[in-house]
PDB file of C-alpha atoms in Angstrom:
ATOM      1  CA  MET Y 927      19.318 105.804-130.751  1.00 42.00           C
ATOM      2  CA  ARG Y 928      21.246 102.874-129.854  1.00 46.00           C
ATOM      3  CA  PHE Y 929      19.494 102.149-126.384  1.00 44.00           C
ATOM      4  CA  LEU Y 930      16.070 102.514-128.262  1.00 46.00           C
ATOM      5  CA  ALA Y 931      16.785  99.817-130.684  1.00 47.00           C
ATOM      6  CA  SER Y 932      18.413  97.721-127.981  1.00 49.00           C
ATOM      7  CA  ALA Y 933      15.000  98.263-125.997  1.00 49.00           C
ATOM      8  CA  ALA Y 934      12.820  97.214-128.740  1.00 48.00           C
ATOM      9  CA  PHE Y 935      15.085  94.227-129.660  1.00 47.00           C
ATOM     10  CA  ILE Y 936      14.791  93.002-126.122  1.00 50.00           C
ATOM     11  CA  ALA Y 937      11.259  93.619-125.667  1.00 49.00           C
ATOM     12  CA  ALA Y 938      10.528  91.915-129.319  1.00 48.00           C
ATOM     13  CA  LEU Y 939      12.395  88.919-127.534  1.00 49.00           C
ATOM     14  CA  ALA Y 940      10.691  88.879-124.213  1.00 50.00           C
ATOM     15  CA  GLY Y 941       7.244  88.678-126.294  1.00 48.00           C
ATOM     16  CA  VAL Y 942       6.196  92.233-125.567  1.00 47.00           C
ATOM     17  CA  THR Y 943       3.924  93.719-127.804  1.00 44.00           C
ATOM     18  CA  PRO Y 944       3.740  97.371-128.745  1.00 44.00           C
ATOM     19  CA  ALA Y 945       0.156  97.586-126.646  1.00 43.00           C
ATOM     20  CA  MET Y 946       1.713  96.290-123.726  1.00 44.00           C
ATOM     21  CA  ALA Y 947       4.868  98.238-123.950  1.00 46.00           C
ATOM     22  CA  ALA Y 948       2.742 101.676-123.979  1.00 50.00           C
ATOM     23  CA  CYS Y 949       3.608 103.151-120.719  1.00 54.00           C
ATOM     24  CA  ASN Y 950       5.005 106.416-119.903  1.00 55.00           C
ATOM     25  CA  GLN Y 951       5.121 105.974-115.990  1.00 55.00           C
ATOM     26  CA  LEU Y 952       7.442 105.058-113.640  1.00 56.00           C
ATOM     27  CA  VAL Y 953       5.593 102.074-112.589  1.00 54.00           C
ATOM     28  CA  CYS Y 954       3.159 100.345-115.115  1.00 61.00           C
ATOM     29  CA  ARG Y 955       0.448  97.581-114.612  1.00 67.00           C
ATOM     30  CA  ALA Y 956      -0.174  95.008-117.229  1.00 75.00           C
ATOM     31  CA  PRO Y 957      -4.099  95.108-118.219  1.00 89.00           C
ATOM     32  CA  ALA Y 958      -6.000  92.522-116.230  1.00 92.00           C
ATOM     33  CA  VAL Y 959      -9.008  90.779-115.599  1.00 91.00           C
ATOM     34  CA  HIS Y 960     -10.359  90.068-112.024  1.00 91.00           C
ATOM     35  CA  VAL Y 961     -12.567  86.982-112.014  1.00 90.00           C
ATOM     36  CA  ASN Y 962     -14.860  86.029-109.454  1.00 88.00           C
ATOM     37  CA  THR Y 963     -14.193  82.378-109.078  1.00 85.00           C
ATOM     38  CA  ASN Y 964     -17.295  81.171-106.747  1.00 87.00           C
ATOM     39  CA  GLY Y 965     -18.030  77.619-107.913  1.00 85.00           C
ATOM     40  CA  VAL Y 966     -14.920  77.299-110.047  1.00 88.00           C
ATOM     41  CA  GLU Y 967     -12.366  74.879-108.859  1.00 92.00           C
ATOM     42  CA  SER Y 968      -9.963  74.193-111.340  1.00 96.00           C
ATOM     43  CA  GLN Y 969      -8.192  76.241-113.922  1.00 96.00           C
ATOM     44  CA  ALA Y 970      -9.845  74.246-116.571  1.00 97.00           C
ATOM     45  CA  GLN Y 971     -13.062  75.931-115.465  1.00 96.00           C
ATOM     46  CA  LEU Y 972     -11.739  79.173-115.235  1.00 96.00           C
ATOM     47  CA  ALA Y 973     -10.646  78.937-118.775  1.00 97.00           C
ATOM     48  CA  ASN Y 974     -13.965  78.045-119.882  1.00 96.00           C
ATOM     49  CA  GLN Y 975     -15.551  80.777-117.799  1.00 95.00           C
ATOM     50  CA  LEU Y 976     -13.006  83.125-119.732  1.00 96.00           C
ATOM     51  CA  ARG Y 977     -13.633  81.855-123.096  1.00 97.00           C
ATOM     52  CA  GLN Y 978     -17.395  82.565-122.361  1.00 96.00           C
ATOM     53  CA  GLN Y 979     -16.375  86.517-121.909  1.00 96.00           C
ATOM     54  CA  GLY Y 980     -14.811  86.390-125.020  1.00 97.00           C
ATOM     55  CA  TYR Y 981     -11.301  85.696-124.337  1.00 97.00           C
ATOM     56  CA  SER Y 982      -8.832  83.662-126.185  1.00 97.00           C
ATOM     57  CA  GLU Y 983      -5.213  82.405-126.100  1.00 97.00           C
ATOM     58  CA  ILE Y 984      -5.543  81.377-122.736  1.00 97.00           C
ATOM     59  CA  GLN Y 985      -2.497  80.082-120.949  1.00 96.00           C
ATOM     60  CA  MET Y 986      -2.406  79.327-117.265  1.00 96.00           C
ATOM     61  CA  SER Y 987       0.339  78.382-114.689  1.00 96.00           C
ATOM     62  CA  PRO Y 988       0.143  77.052-111.042  1.00 94.00           C
ATOM     63  CA  TYR Y 989       3.224  79.267-110.081  1.00 93.00           C
ATOM     64  CA  ALA Y 990       3.105  82.800-109.384  1.00 90.00           C
ATOM     65  CA  PRO Y 991       5.099  84.974-111.244  1.00 90.00           C
ATOM     66  CA  THR Y 992       8.448  86.079-110.041  1.00 90.00           C
ATOM     67  CA  ALA Y 993      11.407  88.456-110.769  1.00 90.00           C
ATOM     68  CA  ILE Y 994      13.198  85.547-112.125  1.00 91.00           C
ATOM     69  CA  ASN Y 995      10.400  84.172-114.067  1.00 90.00           C
ATOM     70  CA  PRO Y 996       7.738  86.877-114.745  1.00 89.00           C
ATOM     71  CA  ARG Y 997       6.012  84.774-117.397  1.00 91.00           C
ATOM     72  CA  PRO Y 998       5.575  81.349-115.635  1.00 94.00           C
ATOM     73  CA  GLU Y 999       2.823  80.296-118.191  1.00 93.00           C
ATOM     74  CA  LEU Y1000       5.478  80.374-121.025  1.00 92.00           C
ATOM     75  CA  MET Y1001       8.123  78.302-119.198  1.00 90.00           C
ATOM     76  CA  THR Y1002       5.878  76.008-116.925  1.00 91.00           C
ATOM     77  CA  PRO Y1003       2.436  76.019-118.261  1.00 93.00           C
ATOM     78  CA  THR Y1004      -0.346  74.104-116.432  1.00 93.00           C
ATOM     79  CA  SER Y1005      -0.238  70.508-117.817  1.00 94.00           C
ATOM     80  CA  ALA Y1006      -3.361  69.420-116.478  1.00 95.00           C
ATOM     81  CA  PRO Y1007      -5.760  72.066-115.901  1.00 96.00           C
ATOM     82  CA  ALA Y1008      -8.963  69.776-114.709  1.00 96.00           C
ATOM     83  CA  GLN Y1009      -6.832  68.777-112.031  1.00 96.00           C
ATOM     84  CA  THR Y1010      -4.929  71.974-111.183  1.00 95.00           C
ATOM     85  CA  PRO Y1011      -6.809  74.301-108.425  1.00 95.00           C
ATOM     86  CA  VAL Y1012      -7.471  77.756-108.989  1.00 94.00           C
ATOM     87  CA  HIS Y1013      -5.569  79.852-106.577  1.00 89.00           C
ATOM     88  CA  ASN Y1014      -6.323  83.474-105.287  1.00 89.00           C
ATOM     89  CA  GLY Y1015      -4.440  86.049-107.559  1.00 92.00           C
ATOM     90  CA  TRP Y1016      -2.502  85.809-110.713  1.00 94.00           C
ATOM     91  CA  ASN Y1017      -3.207  82.551-112.529  1.00 95.00           C
ATOM     92  CA  GLY Y1018      -2.091  83.264-115.931  1.00 96.00           C
ATOM     93  CA  THR Y1019      -2.760  85.443-119.390  1.00 96.00           C
ATOM     94  CA  ALA Y1020      -5.318  85.817-122.070  1.00 97.00           C
ATOM     95  CA  SER Y1021      -6.259  87.897-125.111  1.00 97.00           C
ATOM     96  CA  LYS Y1022      -8.994  89.823-125.766  1.00 96.00           C
ATOM     97  CA  ASP Y1023      -9.574  92.400-128.477  1.00 94.00           C
ATOM     98  CA  GLY Y1024      -5.919  92.080-129.195  1.00 92.00           C
ATOM     99  CA  SER Y1025      -4.980  93.017-125.967  1.00 94.00           C
ATOM    100  CA  VAL Y1026      -2.995  90.465-123.531  1.00 94.00           C
ATOM    101  CA  VAL Y1027      -4.332  90.797-119.951  1.00 96.00           C
ATOM    102  CA  ASP Y1028      -3.153  88.958-116.650  1.00 95.00           C
ATOM    103  CA  ILE Y1029      -6.001  86.849-115.158  1.00 95.00           C
ATOM    104  CA  TYR Y1030      -6.537  87.382-111.360  1.00 94.00           C
ATOM    105  CA  ALA Y1031      -8.838  84.959-109.471  1.00 93.00           C
ATOM    106  CA  ASN Y1032     -10.714  86.850-106.263  1.00 87.00           C
TER     107      ASN Y1032
END
């Protein structure tokens, strides 16, 4: 019981919602949206494309996640999205229908 309370407290501090934490497997993948970025050059353009698809709370970072910084969009958000190029792979997070998803550019 003590472990469950501690895990819930740590998850709350990390900003993990129950929808994000619902996983009964050894390795769990976060929900993701994969965006085709043909003609999209900046993270601002990518954010506009996602807004048109119904996403909100779009947070991007020029850095990829690491074990030390798993949520770089919170620690080092993109300061100039119009000048920050979209890169292949992870670019940030967004919300849709109450779920947080990772944004991947193809």
